[in-house]
Amino acid sequence: DVCGNVELTPMAIAAGRRLADRLFSANTDHAYAKVSYDNVPTVVFSHPPIGTIGLTENEAIEKYGEESVKVYTSKFSNLFYGPFQIDPSEKPKTCMKLVCAGQSEQVVGLHVIGMAADELLQGFGVAMKMGATKADFDSCIAIHPTAAEEFVTLFPWGLSSQETGAKVSPLNGNEAPSPDL
């Protein structure tokens, strides 16, 4: 599982499944099944965990140009630590970054360090594979109290171009949609 573009066990499993579909499936839809190596969620199971998917801010600027990239950030103490009788400055922080590109502000990078980063990344990975925009994130109703709600309420909220990114299927190795520059 370390011989490809993304050196992760789940990536190797997905590639093997698509290969088996292509070679052995009687379903003609599987004849060209391929795995996509774009926007693969990755987590470092540290304390706190770190999660990342897509481009970094610098990679997005290099790819799309500084004028086409908008970045949203947040730093907060997870509500889990609310009842702890310690000074707020000593409570562990969660940091989040949403990297958007193009006029539609398509989400091209999502990064988080803090409690539950590993769990919340999976759902946002699906959204990014589908080409989600900042407006898509803003339109999602937050689940309170969770750390993930911060990604769907990042300031400024609701001011992005009201365009959805759900236009391209991420199935069969299709490339992730690109922002409209």
PDB file of C-alpha atoms in Angstrom:
ATOM      1  CA  ASP A   1       0.000   0.000   0.000  1.00  0.00           C
ATOM      2  CA  VAL A   2       2.971   2.342  -0.356  1.00  0.00           C
ATOM      3  CA  CYS A   3       3.520   2.104  -4.103  1.00  0.00           C
ATOM      4  CA  GLY A   4       1.302   4.841  -5.473  1.00  0.00           C
ATOM      5  CA  ASN A   5       0.233   8.434  -5.431  1.00  0.00           C
ATOM      6  CA  VAL A   6      -1.265   8.368  -1.934  1.00  0.00           C
ATOM      7  CA  GLU A   7       0.477   6.098   0.549  1.00  0.00           C
ATOM      8  CA  LEU A   8      -2.477   5.190   2.762  1.00  0.00           C
ATOM      9  CA  THR A   9      -4.014   1.783   3.422  1.00  0.00           C
ATOM     10  CA  PRO A  10      -7.585   2.931   2.604  1.00  0.00           C
ATOM     11  CA  MET A  11      -6.304   4.317  -0.719  1.00  0.00           C
ATOM     12  CA  ALA A  12      -4.767   0.934  -1.571  1.00  0.00           C
ATOM     13  CA  ILE A  13      -8.019  -0.810  -0.626  1.00  0.00           C
ATOM     14  CA  ALA A  14     -10.054   1.576  -2.811  1.00  0.00           C
ATOM     15  CA  ALA A  15      -7.665   1.090  -5.750  1.00  0.00           C
ATOM     16  CA  GLY A  16      -7.881  -2.689  -5.344  1.00  0.00           C
ATOM     17  CA  ARG A  17     -11.670  -2.576  -5.269  1.00  0.00           C
ATOM     18  CA  ARG A  18     -11.826  -0.499  -8.460  1.00  0.00           C
ATOM     19  CA  LEU A  19      -9.367  -2.858 -10.155  1.00  0.00           C
ATOM     20  CA  ALA A  20     -11.457  -5.880  -9.132  1.00  0.00           C
ATOM     21  CA  ASP A  21     -14.586  -4.120 -10.423  1.00  0.00           C
ATOM     22  CA  ARG A  22     -12.890  -3.413 -13.747  1.00  0.00           C
ATOM     23  CA  LEU A  23     -11.539  -6.937 -14.194  1.00  0.00           C
ATOM     24  CA  PHE A  24     -14.282  -9.132 -12.787  1.00  0.00           C
ATOM     25  CA  SER A  25     -17.587  -7.265 -12.588  1.00  0.00           C
ATOM     26  CA  ALA A  26     -20.389  -8.235 -14.955  1.00  0.00           C
ATOM     27  CA  ASN A  27     -21.775  -4.696 -14.562  1.00  0.00           C
ATOM     28  CA  THR A  28     -20.759  -2.709 -17.663  1.00  0.00           C
ATOM     29  CA  ASP A  29     -20.708   0.490 -15.567  1.00  0.00           C
ATOM     30  CA  HIS A  30     -17.588  -0.910 -13.896  1.00  0.00           C
ATOM     31  CA  ALA A  31     -15.637  -1.417 -17.129  1.00  0.00           C
ATOM     32  CA  TYR A  32     -13.716   1.820 -16.618  1.00  0.00           C
ATOM     33  CA  ALA A  33     -13.833   2.020 -12.801  1.00  0.00           C
ATOM     34  CA  LYS A  34     -10.881   3.930 -11.393  1.00  0.00           C
ATOM     35  CA  VAL A  35     -10.036   5.428  -8.069  1.00  0.00           C
ATOM     36  CA  SER A  36      -9.599   9.188  -7.725  1.00  0.00           C
ATOM     37  CA  TYR A  37      -6.422  10.421  -6.115  1.00  0.00           C
ATOM     38  CA  ASP A  38      -7.800  13.970  -5.736  1.00  0.00           C
ATOM     39  CA  ASN A  39      -8.856  15.349  -2.373  1.00  0.00           C
ATOM     40  CA  VAL A  40      -8.001  12.340  -0.240  1.00  0.00           C
ATOM     41  CA  PRO A  41      -8.615  13.111   3.452  1.00  0.00           C
ATOM     42  CA  THR A  42      -5.520  12.510   5.555  1.00  0.00           C
ATOM     43  CA  VAL A  43      -5.226  12.455   9.336  1.00  0.00           C
ATOM     44  CA  VAL A  44      -2.282  12.339  11.682  1.00  0.00           C
ATOM     45  CA  PHE A  45      -3.508  10.567  14.807  1.00  0.00           C
ATOM     46  CA  SER A  46      -1.566  12.766  17.197  1.00  0.00           C
ATOM     47  CA  HIS A  47      -2.802  14.509  20.335  1.00  0.00           C
ATOM     48  CA  PRO A  48      -4.561  16.611  19.205  1.00  0.00           C
ATOM     49  CA  PRO A  49      -5.289  15.011  15.827  1.00  0.00           C
ATOM     50  CA  ILE A  50      -4.503  16.893  12.620  1.00  0.00           C
ATOM     51  CA  GLY A  51      -6.639  16.564   9.498  1.00  0.00           C
ATOM     52  CA  THR A  52      -6.096  17.881   5.995  1.00  0.00           C
ATOM     53  CA  ILE A  53      -7.677  17.551   2.580  1.00  0.00           C
ATOM     54  CA  GLY A  54      -6.928  19.360  -0.646  1.00  0.00           C
ATOM     55  CA  LEU A  55      -4.551  22.226  -1.235  1.00  0.00           C
ATOM     56  CA  THR A  56      -2.704  24.308   1.323  1.00  0.00           C
ATOM     57  CA  GLU A  57      -3.126  28.076   1.110  1.00  0.00           C
ATOM     58  CA  ASN A  58       0.249  28.403  -0.643  1.00  0.00           C
ATOM     59  CA  GLU A  59      -0.533  25.606  -3.116  1.00  0.00           C
ATOM     60  CA  ALA A  60      -3.879  27.219  -3.946  1.00  0.00           C
ATOM     61  CA  ILE A  61      -2.226  30.607  -4.550  1.00  0.00           C
ATOM     62  CA  GLU A  62       0.400  28.960  -6.750  1.00  0.00           C
ATOM     63  CA  LYS A  63      -2.271  27.091  -8.745  1.00  0.00           C
ATOM     64  CA  TYR A  64      -5.019  29.728  -9.017  1.00  0.00           C
ATOM     65  CA  GLY A  65      -3.298  33.051  -8.286  1.00  0.00           C
ATOM     66  CA  GLU A  66      -3.471  35.141  -5.131  1.00  0.00           C
ATOM     67  CA  GLU A  67      -6.373  37.235  -6.391  1.00  0.00           C
ATOM     68  CA  SER A  68      -8.520  34.100  -6.839  1.00  0.00           C
ATOM     69  CA  VAL A  69      -7.942  32.597  -3.384  1.00  0.00           C
ATOM     70  CA  LYS A  70      -9.872  33.452  -0.228  1.00  0.00           C
ATOM     71  CA  VAL A  71      -9.051  31.920   3.147  1.00  0.00           C
ATOM     72  CA  TYR A  72     -11.291  31.583   6.201  1.00  0.00           C
ATOM     73  CA  THR A  73      -9.845  30.703   9.606  1.00  0.00           C
ATOM     74  CA  SER A  74     -11.002  30.078  13.137  1.00  0.00           C
ATOM     75  CA  LYS A  75      -9.305  29.371  16.459  1.00  0.00           C
ATOM     76  CA  PHE A  76     -11.354  28.417  19.511  1.00  0.00           C
ATOM     77  CA  SER A  77     -11.545  26.280  22.631  1.00  0.00           C
ATOM     78  CA  ASN A  78     -13.667  23.210  22.026  1.00  0.00           C
ATOM     79  CA  LEU A  79     -16.866  23.254  24.091  1.00  0.00           C
ATOM     80  CA  PHE A  80     -15.764  19.948  25.618  1.00  0.00           C
ATOM     81  CA  TYR A  81     -13.399  21.987  27.769  1.00  0.00           C
ATOM     82  CA  GLY A  82     -16.098  24.473  28.858  1.00  0.00           C
ATOM     83  CA  PRO A  83     -16.731  23.066  32.348  1.00  0.00           C
ATOM     84  CA  PHE A  84     -13.026  22.553  33.111  1.00  0.00           C
ATOM     85  CA  GLN A  85     -12.017  24.877  35.937  1.00  0.00           C
ATOM     86  CA  ILE A  86      -8.860  26.160  34.244  1.00  0.00           C
ATOM     87  CA  ASP A  87      -7.944  29.509  32.789  1.00  0.00           C
ATOM     88  CA  PRO A  88      -9.417  29.859  29.259  1.00  0.00           C
ATOM     89  CA  SER A  89      -5.958  30.629  27.859  1.00  0.00           C
ATOM     90  CA  GLU A  90      -4.796  27.177  29.013  1.00  0.00           C
ATOM     91  CA  LYS A  91      -7.623  25.231  27.373  1.00  0.00           C
ATOM     92  CA  PRO A  92      -6.536  23.314  24.246  1.00  0.00           C
ATOM     93  CA  LYS A  93      -7.400  25.180  21.055  1.00  0.00           C
ATOM     94  CA  THR A  94      -8.832  23.963  17.788  1.00  0.00           C
ATOM     95  CA  CYS A  95      -7.612  25.726  14.639  1.00  0.00           C
ATOM     96  CA  MET A  96      -9.394  25.507  11.283  1.00  0.00           C
ATOM     97  CA  LYS A  97      -8.680  26.804   7.816  1.00  0.00           C
ATOM     98  CA  LEU A  98     -10.912  26.730   4.750  1.00  0.00           C
ATOM     99  CA  VAL A  99      -9.164  27.554   1.453  1.00  0.00           C
ATOM    100  CA  CYS A 100     -11.477  28.673  -1.367  1.00  0.00           C
ATOM    101  CA  ALA A 101     -10.771  29.558  -5.000  1.00  0.00           C
ATOM    102  CA  GLY A 102     -12.557  31.180  -7.903  1.00  0.00           C
ATOM    103  CA  GLN A 103     -15.586  33.433  -8.117  1.00  0.00           C
ATOM    104  CA  SER A 104     -17.786  30.670  -6.711  1.00  0.00           C
ATOM    105  CA  GLU A 105     -15.370  30.210  -3.794  1.00  0.00           C
ATOM    106  CA  GLN A 106     -15.036  26.476  -4.363  1.00  0.00           C
ATOM    107  CA  VAL A 107     -13.472  24.805  -1.331  1.00  0.00           C
ATOM    108  CA  VAL A 108     -10.070  23.545  -2.496  1.00  0.00           C
ATOM    109  CA  GLY A 109      -8.485  22.965   0.923  1.00  0.00           C
ATOM    110  CA  LEU A 110      -9.679  22.189   4.435  1.00  0.00           C
ATOM    111  CA  HIS A 111      -7.340  21.872   7.395  1.00  0.00           C
ATOM    112  CA  VAL A 112      -7.918  21.345  11.111  1.00  0.00           C
ATOM    113  CA  ILE A 113      -5.984  20.587  14.265  1.00  0.00           C
ATOM    114  CA  GLY A 114      -7.876  19.847  17.442  1.00  0.00           C
ATOM    115  CA  MET A 115     -10.280  17.514  19.159  1.00  0.00           C
ATOM    116  CA  ALA A 116     -12.328  15.383  16.711  1.00  0.00           C
ATOM    117  CA  ALA A 117     -10.393  16.519  13.635  1.00  0.00           C
ATOM    118  CA  ASP A 118     -10.129  12.879  12.610  1.00  0.00           C
ATOM    119  CA  GLU A 119     -13.884  12.297  12.770  1.00  0.00           C
ATOM    120  CA  LEU A 120     -15.101  15.481  11.144  1.00  0.00           C
ATOM    121  CA  LEU A 121     -12.784  15.231   8.149  1.00  0.00           C
ATOM    122  CA  GLN A 122     -14.623  12.279   6.579  1.00  0.00           C
ATOM    123  CA  GLY A 123     -17.865  14.180   5.982  1.00  0.00           C
ATOM    124  CA  PHE A 124     -16.137  17.249   4.653  1.00  0.00           C
ATOM    125  CA  GLY A 125     -14.126  14.974   2.371  1.00  0.00           C
ATOM    126  CA  VAL A 126     -17.364  13.941   0.635  1.00  0.00           C
ATOM    127  CA  ALA A 127     -18.370  17.586   0.227  1.00  0.00           C
ATOM    128  CA  MET A 128     -15.012  18.487  -1.298  1.00  0.00           C
ATOM    129  CA  LYS A 129     -15.083  15.523  -3.698  1.00  0.00           C
ATOM    130  CA  MET A 130     -18.371  16.928  -4.976  1.00  0.00           C
ATOM    131  CA  GLY A 131     -16.944  20.424  -5.478  1.00  0.00           C
ATOM    132  CA  ALA A 132     -18.554  22.172  -2.497  1.00  0.00           C
ATOM    133  CA  THR A 133     -18.413  25.963  -2.324  1.00  0.00           C
ATOM    134  CA  LYS A 134     -18.312  28.307   0.663  1.00  0.00           C
ATOM    135  CA  ALA A 135     -22.022  28.939  -0.037  1.00  0.00           C
ATOM    136  CA  ASP A 136     -22.673  25.181   0.240  1.00  0.00           C
ATOM    137  CA  PHE A 137     -20.924  25.177   3.620  1.00  0.00           C
ATOM    138  CA  ASP A 138     -22.870  28.272   4.721  1.00  0.00           C
ATOM    139  CA  SER A 139     -26.176  26.655   3.715  1.00  0.00           C
ATOM    140  CA  CYS A 140     -25.550  23.624   5.942  1.00  0.00           C
ATOM    141  CA  ILE A 141     -27.276  23.775   9.316  1.00  0.00           C
ATOM    142  CA  ALA A 142     -24.714  23.444  12.096  1.00  0.00           C
ATOM    143  CA  ILE A 143     -24.830  20.596  14.599  1.00  0.00           C
ATOM    144  CA  HIS A 144     -24.396  22.162  18.019  1.00  0.00           C
ATOM    145  CA  PRO A 145     -22.306  21.718  20.081  1.00  0.00           C
ATOM    146  CA  THR A 146     -19.638  20.240  17.814  1.00  0.00           C
ATOM    147  CA  ALA A 147     -16.296  21.413  16.487  1.00  0.00           C
ATOM    148  CA  ALA A 148     -17.491  20.676  12.941  1.00  0.00           C
ATOM    149  CA  GLU A 149     -20.125  23.407  13.182  1.00  0.00           C
ATOM    150  CA  GLU A 150     -17.333  25.951  12.985  1.00  0.00           C
ATOM    151  CA  PHE A 151     -16.656  25.026   9.331  1.00  0.00           C
ATOM    152  CA  VAL A 152     -20.270  25.791   8.357  1.00  0.00           C
ATOM    153  CA  THR A 153     -20.415  29.055  10.296  1.00  0.00           C
ATOM    154  CA  LEU A 154     -17.040  30.605   9.373  1.00  0.00           C
ATOM    155  CA  PHE A 155     -17.141  34.404   9.272  1.00  0.00           C
ATOM    156  CA  PRO A 156     -18.270  36.159   7.169  1.00  0.00           C
ATOM    157  CA  TRP A 157     -21.242  33.844   6.882  1.00  0.00           C
ATOM    158  CA  GLY A 158     -23.694  33.906   3.971  1.00  0.00           C
ATOM    159  CA  LEU A 159     -21.913  36.570   1.909  1.00  0.00           C
ATOM    160  CA  SER A 160     -20.317  34.280  -0.687  1.00  0.00           C
ATOM    161  CA  SER A 161     -21.612  33.984  -4.237  1.00  0.00           C
ATOM    162  CA  GLN A 162     -24.681  31.757  -3.970  1.00  0.00           C
ATOM    163  CA  GLU A 163     -23.379  28.998  -6.241  1.00  0.00           C
ATOM    164  CA  THR A 164     -23.377  25.310  -5.467  1.00  0.00           C
ATOM    165  CA  GLY A 165     -20.398  23.201  -6.370  1.00  0.00           C
ATOM    166  CA  ALA A 166     -22.268  19.902  -6.687  1.00  0.00           C
ATOM    167  CA  LYS A 167     -21.815  19.593 -10.453  1.00  0.00           C
ATOM    168  CA  VAL A 168     -19.373  16.764 -11.097  1.00  0.00           C
ATOM    169  CA  SER A 169     -19.620  13.198  -9.857  1.00  0.00           C
ATOM    170  CA  PRO A 170     -16.444  12.077  -8.092  1.00  0.00           C
ATOM    171  CA  LEU A 171     -17.068   8.477  -9.153  1.00  0.00           C
ATOM    172  CA  ASN A 172     -14.847   6.305 -11.353  1.00  0.00           C
ATOM    173  CA  GLY A 173     -11.718   8.380 -10.967  1.00  0.00           C
ATOM    174  CA  ASN A 174     -13.190  11.602 -12.361  1.00  0.00           C
ATOM    175  CA  GLU A 175     -11.090  14.603 -11.501  1.00  0.00           C
ATOM    176  CA  ALA A 176     -12.417  16.928  -8.855  1.00  0.00           C
ATOM    177  CA  PRO A 177     -14.173  19.987 -10.286  1.00  0.00           C
ATOM    178  CA  SER A 178     -11.994  23.056 -10.787  1.00  0.00           C
ATOM    179  CA  PRO A 179     -12.921  26.561  -9.641  1.00  0.00           C
ATOM    180  CA  ASP A 180     -14.214  28.972 -12.259  1.00  0.00           C
ATOM    181  CA  LEU A 181     -11.577  31.700 -12.391  1.00  0.00           C
TER     182      LEU A 181
END
